[in-house]
Amino acid sequence: MVMLSTGNLILAAKFMLLAVIFDSVDGWVARRTNRVDEHGFGKNMDSLSDVISFGVAPGMLLFCACQSFSIQYINILVSLLIVICGILRLSRFNVLADSSDVPGGDKFVGLPIPTTALILGSFYLSGMFRMDLGLIIMTVVAVFMISTFEYPKFRGMMLMVVGGILIIGTLLPQNISSSIAFIPAKLLFIFTILYVIIVPLMKLYGRLLEKWSTC
């Protein structure tokens, strides 16, 4: 957010992607150190950090990147939507964490909030960024965060390694060759978009099959 205030949007986007890496390893560190969280301090601290890193920061990046959009103030509305939906998403997560209503330990109810940083950060750094597409995509992402779609948790070591390599590749300096340097960001953006849309499409497909089978 400090980088955004100075106009360095590229470095701000990279810091958001770096936050995704730290968010993915904090639980691993807690387990390795045998952290006993009797009062839920870690869970709530994690959510507060996520609101800043994946709610406020992406909202500010989108606001700054789309200030010259033809429709006035739409960037403010979409940025605010990201923050509000992020807060609601994390509040629901904390409420359901100790509830028996959670569908399963291998799924998220609603799109996980780090996706905002992955999509917007990689999109902005990919060299393909367009204000109209960015506003539409982030509106959909915000709505999906508060949806009831059940997104799978990816915990495989190979997937984590590949994802980490793509993020690190996106963070590297982009002054070598634009055609090569943008590849990690483009791949990260494409894979994350597929993760966002595949669950709703599969659910829609299942409903269509059910409807056809009853006809």
mmCIF file of N, CA and C in Angstrom, residues 17-86:
data_model
loop_
_atom_site.group_PDB
_atom_site.id
_atom_site.type_symbol
_atom_site.label_atom_id
_atom_site.label_comp_id
_atom_site.label_asym_id
_atom_site.label_seq_id
_atom_site.Cartn_x
_atom_site.Cartn_y
_atom_site.Cartn_z
ATOM 1 N N LEU A 17 1.683 -10.656 -4.328
ATOM 2 C CA LEU A 17 1.962 -12.057 -4.645
ATOM 3 C C LEU A 17 2.899 -12.665 -3.612
ATOM 4 N N LEU A 18 3.836 -11.875 -3.109
ATOM 5 C CA LEU A 18 4.720 -12.355 -2.052
ATOM 6 C C LEU A 18 3.925 -12.677 -0.797
ATOM 7 N N ALA A 19 2.884 -11.902 -0.527
ATOM 8 C CA ALA A 19 2.030 -12.161 0.628
ATOM 9 C C ALA A 19 1.319 -13.505 0.506
ATOM 10 N N VAL A 20 1.018 -13.918 -0.728
ATOM 11 C CA VAL A 20 0.379 -15.221 -0.947
ATOM 12 C C VAL A 20 1.308 -16.351 -0.480
ATOM 13 N N ILE A 21 2.595 -16.197 -0.770
ATOM 14 C CA ILE A 21 3.560 -17.214 -0.340
ATOM 15 C C ILE A 21 3.603 -17.300 1.177
ATOM 16 N N PHE A 22 3.685 -16.150 1.838
ATOM 17 C CA PHE A 22 3.722 -16.151 3.299
ATOM 18 C C PHE A 22 2.426 -16.700 3.890
ATOM 19 N N ASP A 23 1.302 -16.406 3.247
ATOM 20 C CA ASP A 23 0.024 -16.917 3.737
ATOM 21 C C ASP A 23 -0.054 -18.430 3.632
ATOM 22 N N SER A 24 0.624 -18.996 2.646
ATOM 23 C CA SER A 24 0.570 -20.446 2.453
ATOM 24 C C SER A 24 1.511 -21.207 3.390
ATOM 25 N N VAL A 25 2.479 -20.523 3.969
ATOM 26 C CA VAL A 25 3.448 -21.223 4.823
ATOM 27 C C VAL A 25 3.240 -20.957 6.310
ATOM 28 N N ASP A 26 2.368 -19.999 6.678
ATOM 29 C CA ASP A 26 2.235 -19.699 8.106
ATOM 30 C C ASP A 26 1.636 -20.873 8.877
ATOM 31 N N GLY A 27 0.654 -21.549 8.258
ATOM 32 C CA GLY A 27 0.079 -22.734 8.907
ATOM 33 C C GLY A 27 1.092 -23.858 9.022
ATOM 34 N N TRP A 28 1.913 -24.007 7.994
ATOM 35 C CA TRP A 28 2.952 -25.050 8.012
ATOM 36 C C TRP A 28 3.953 -24.777 9.133
ATOM 37 N N VAL A 29 4.324 -23.516 9.309
ATOM 38 C CA VAL A 29 5.254 -23.151 10.384
ATOM 39 C C VAL A 29 4.626 -23.425 11.745
ATOM 40 N N ALA A 30 3.344 -23.085 11.886
ATOM 41 C CA ALA A 30 2.659 -23.317 13.163
ATOM 42 C C ALA A 30 2.623 -24.802 13.513
ATOM 43 N N ARG A 31 2.390 -25.637 12.502
ATOM 44 C CA ARG A 31 2.364 -27.080 12.763
ATOM 45 C C ARG A 31 3.751 -27.612 13.078
ATOM 46 N N ARG A 32 4.750 -27.111 12.394
ATOM 47 C CA ARG A 32 6.126 -27.555 12.626
ATOM 48 C C ARG A 32 6.623 -27.153 14.006
ATOM 49 N N THR A 33 6.157 -26.038 14.512
ATOM 50 C CA THR A 33 6.587 -25.571 15.832
ATOM 51 C C THR A 33 5.644 -26.035 16.932
ATOM 52 N N ASN A 34 4.686 -26.927 16.552
ATOM 53 C CA ASN A 34 3.725 -27.472 17.517
ATOM 54 C C ASN A 34 2.960 -26.369 18.242
ATOM 55 N N ARG A 35 2.563 -25.375 17.497
ATOM 56 C CA ARG A 35 1.817 -24.257 18.044
ATOM 57 C C ARG A 35 0.438 -24.719 18.512
ATOM 58 N N VAL A 36 0.111 -24.464 19.780
ATOM 59 C CA VAL A 36 -1.192 -24.796 20.349
ATOM 60 C C VAL A 36 -1.999 -23.504 20.463
ATOM 61 N N ASP A 37 -3.030 -23.383 19.656
ATOM 62 C CA ASP A 37 -3.821 -22.147 19.597
ATOM 63 C C ASP A 37 -5.143 -22.352 20.319
ATOM 64 N N GLU A 38 -5.099 -22.331 21.638
ATOM 65 C CA GLU A 38 -6.288 -22.647 22.433
ATOM 66 C C GLU A 38 -7.389 -21.607 22.273
ATOM 67 N N HIS A 39 -7.024 -20.361 22.125
ATOM 68 C CA HIS A 39 -8.015 -19.286 22.115
ATOM 69 C C HIS A 39 -8.297 -18.734 20.718
ATOM 70 N N GLY A 40 -7.772 -19.383 19.685
ATOM 71 C CA GLY A 40 -8.033 -18.952 18.319
ATOM 72 C C GLY A 40 -7.314 -17.682 17.910
ATOM 73 N N PHE A 41 -6.214 -17.358 18.599
ATOM 74 C CA PHE A 41 -5.469 -16.149 18.270
ATOM 75 C C PHE A 41 -4.914 -16.206 16.852
ATOM 76 N N GLY A 42 -4.310 -17.332 16.498
ATOM 77 C CA GLY A 42 -3.711 -17.473 15.172
ATOM 78 C C GLY A 42 -4.739 -17.384 14.058
ATOM 79 N N LYS A 43 -5.896 -18.022 14.280
ATOM 80 C CA LYS A 43 -6.950 -17.998 13.263
ATOM 81 C C LYS A 43 -7.425 -16.575 12.996
ATOM 82 N N ASN A 44 -7.652 -15.832 14.072
ATOM 83 C CA ASN A 44 -8.137 -14.461 13.906
ATOM 84 C C ASN A 44 -7.054 -13.532 13.377
ATOM 85 N N MET A 45 -5.816 -13.724 13.817
ATOM 86 C CA MET A 45 -4.717 -12.913 13.291
ATOM 87 C C MET A 45 -4.520 -13.173 11.802
ATOM 88 N N ASP A 46 -4.678 -14.428 11.402
ATOM 89 C CA ASP A 46 -4.552 -14.780 9.986
ATOM 90 C C ASP A 46 -5.622 -14.081 9.158
ATOM 91 N N SER A 47 -6.837 -14.053 9.674
ATOM 92 C CA SER A 47 -7.929 -13.407 8.950
ATOM 93 C C SER A 47 -7.718 -11.900 8.851
ATOM 94 N N LEU A 48 -7.255 -11.277 9.939
ATOM 95 C CA LEU A 48 -6.993 -9.837 9.907
ATOM 96 C C LEU A 48 -5.895 -9.502 8.892
ATOM 97 N N SER A 49 -4.870 -10.336 8.852
ATOM 98 C CA SER A 49 -3.795 -10.129 7.878
ATOM 99 C C SER A 49 -4.305 -10.309 6.454
ATOM 100 N N ASP A 50 -5.184 -11.303 6.268
ATOM 101 C CA ASP A 50 -5.737 -11.558 4.934
ATOM 102 C C ASP A 50 -6.587 -10.387 4.450
ATOM 103 N N VAL A 51 -7.336 -9.759 5.365
ATOM 104 C CA VAL A 51 -8.152 -8.607 4.978
ATOM 105 C C VAL A 51 -7.277 -7.502 4.400
ATOM 106 N N ILE A 52 -6.116 -7.273 5.023
ATOM 107 C CA ILE A 52 -5.225 -6.215 4.547
ATOM 108 C C ILE A 52 -4.542 -6.623 3.245
ATOM 109 N N SER A 53 -3.962 -7.830 3.233
ATOM 110 C CA SER A 53 -3.148 -8.265 2.092
ATOM 111 C C SER A 53 -3.975 -8.596 0.858
ATOM 112 N N PHE A 54 -5.162 -9.176 1.077
ATOM 113 C CA PHE A 54 -5.937 -9.681 -0.054
ATOM 114 C C PHE A 54 -7.291 -9.005 -0.217
ATOM 115 N N GLY A 55 -7.583 -8.017 0.633
ATOM 116 C CA GLY A 55 -8.796 -7.238 0.501
ATOM 117 C C GLY A 55 -8.490 -5.781 0.216
ATOM 118 N N VAL A 56 -7.854 -5.124 1.192
ATOM 119 C CA VAL A 56 -7.559 -3.698 1.061
ATOM 120 C C VAL A 56 -6.512 -3.437 -0.022
ATOM 121 N N ALA A 57 -5.413 -4.197 0.001
ATOM 122 C CA ALA A 57 -4.332 -3.968 -0.966
ATOM 123 C C ALA A 57 -4.792 -4.178 -2.416
ATOM 124 N N PRO A 58 -5.465 -5.296 -2.755
ATOM 125 C CA PRO A 58 -5.962 -5.432 -4.128
ATOM 126 C C PRO A 58 -6.982 -4.353 -4.496
ATOM 127 N N GLY A 59 -7.826 -3.975 -3.524
ATOM 128 C CA GLY A 59 -8.789 -2.921 -3.802
ATOM 129 C C GLY A 59 -8.103 -1.616 -4.156
ATOM 130 N N MET A 60 -7.046 -1.275 -3.414
ATOM 131 C CA MET A 60 -6.301 -0.051 -3.693
ATOM 132 C C MET A 60 -5.559 -0.140 -5.028
ATOM 133 N N LEU A 61 -5.013 -1.331 -5.341
ATOM 134 C CA LEU A 61 -4.320 -1.503 -6.615
ATOM 135 C C LEU A 61 -5.282 -1.314 -7.781
ATOM 136 N N LEU A 62 -6.467 -1.900 -7.670
ATOM 137 C CA LEU A 62 -7.457 -1.758 -8.734
ATOM 138 C C LEU A 62 -7.897 -0.301 -8.869
ATOM 139 N N PHE A 63 -8.072 0.362 -7.741
ATOM 140 C CA PHE A 63 -8.456 1.774 -7.765
ATOM 141 C C PHE A 63 -7.403 2.616 -8.483
ATOM 142 N N CYS A 64 -6.136 2.401 -8.139
ATOM 143 C CA CYS A 64 -5.050 3.180 -8.743
ATOM 144 C C CYS A 64 -4.866 2.851 -10.213
ATOM 145 N N ALA A 65 -5.025 1.560 -10.567
ATOM 146 C CA ALA A 65 -4.790 1.142 -11.948
ATOM 147 C C ALA A 65 -5.908 1.571 -12.886
ATOM 148 N N CYS A 66 -7.090 1.867 -12.334
ATOM 149 C CA CYS A 66 -8.249 2.180 -13.174
ATOM 150 C C CYS A 66 -8.778 3.594 -12.946
ATOM 151 N N GLN A 67 -7.916 4.490 -12.501
ATOM 152 C CA GLN A 67 -8.364 5.855 -12.231
ATOM 153 C C GLN A 67 -8.815 6.588 -13.483
ATOM 154 N N SER A 68 -8.253 6.225 -14.631
ATOM 155 C CA SER A 68 -8.604 6.922 -15.873
ATOM 156 C C SER A 68 -9.700 6.205 -16.657
ATOM 157 N N PHE A 69 -10.407 5.257 -16.015
ATOM 158 C CA PHE A 69 -11.465 4.533 -16.725
ATOM 159 C C PHE A 69 -12.583 5.495 -17.098
ATOM 160 N N SER A 70 -13.226 5.203 -18.227
ATOM 161 C CA SER A 70 -14.213 6.133 -18.789
ATOM 162 C C SER A 70 -15.430 6.332 -17.881
ATOM 163 N N ILE A 71 -15.835 5.291 -17.157
ATOM 164 C CA ILE A 71 -16.979 5.410 -16.248
ATOM 165 C C ILE A 71 -16.464 5.886 -14.895
ATOM 166 N N GLN A 72 -16.792 7.086 -14.528
ATOM 167 C CA GLN A 72 -16.258 7.700 -13.316
ATOM 168 C C GLN A 72 -16.756 6.983 -12.068
ATOM 169 N N TYR A 73 -15.871 6.810 -11.128
ATOM 170 C CA TYR A 73 -16.140 6.235 -9.802
ATOM 171 C C TYR A 73 -16.397 4.726 -9.807
ATOM 172 N N ILE A 74 -16.452 4.074 -10.981
ATOM 173 C CA ILE A 74 -16.694 2.632 -10.993
ATOM 174 C C ILE A 74 -15.533 1.882 -10.342
ATOM 175 N N ASN A 75 -14.322 2.430 -10.461
ATOM 176 C CA ASN A 75 -13.171 1.792 -9.835
ATOM 177 C C ASN A 75 -13.287 1.834 -8.311
ATOM 178 N N ILE A 76 -13.876 2.907 -7.782
ATOM 179 C CA ILE A 76 -14.075 2.995 -6.336
ATOM 180 C C ILE A 76 -15.091 1.951 -5.881
ATOM 181 N N LEU A 77 -16.173 1.799 -6.627
ATOM 182 C CA LEU A 77 -17.224 0.855 -6.252
ATOM 183 C C LEU A 77 -16.729 -0.586 -6.276
ATOM 184 N N VAL A 78 -16.003 -0.949 -7.328
ATOM 185 C CA VAL A 78 -15.495 -2.317 -7.425
ATOM 186 C C VAL A 78 -14.433 -2.579 -6.357
ATOM 187 N N SER A 79 -13.588 -1.591 -6.108
ATOM 188 C CA SER A 79 -12.567 -1.738 -5.064
ATOM 189 C C SER A 79 -13.215 -1.921 -3.698
ATOM 190 N N LEU A 80 -14.268 -1.153 -3.430
ATOM 191 C CA LEU A 80 -14.995 -1.292 -2.166
ATOM 192 C C LEU A 80 -15.672 -2.652 -2.078
ATOM 193 N N LEU A 81 -16.175 -3.133 -3.211
ATOM 194 C CA LEU A 81 -16.819 -4.457 -3.243
ATOM 195 C C LEU A 81 -15.823 -5.543 -2.866
ATOM 196 N N ILE A 82 -14.593 -5.435 -3.354
ATOM 197 C CA ILE A 82 -13.550 -6.420 -3.018
ATOM 198 C C ILE A 82 -13.316 -6.453 -1.511
ATOM 199 N N VAL A 83 -13.208 -5.283 -0.894
ATOM 200 C CA VAL A 83 -12.945 -5.208 0.549
ATOM 201 C C VAL A 83 -14.123 -5.769 1.337
ATOM 202 N N ILE A 84 -15.346 -5.362 0.987
ATOM 203 C CA ILE A 84 -16.534 -5.813 1.717
ATOM 204 C C ILE A 84 -16.712 -7.322 1.603
ATOM 205 N N CYS A 85 -16.609 -7.842 0.385
ATOM 206 C CA CYS A 85 -16.778 -9.287 0.183
ATOM 207 C C CYS A 85 -15.654 -10.063 0.856
ATOM 208 N N GLY A 86 -14.446 -9.498 0.872
ATOM 209 C CA GLY A 86 -13.342 -10.149 1.566
ATOM 210 C C GLY A 86 -13.594 -10.247 3.054
#
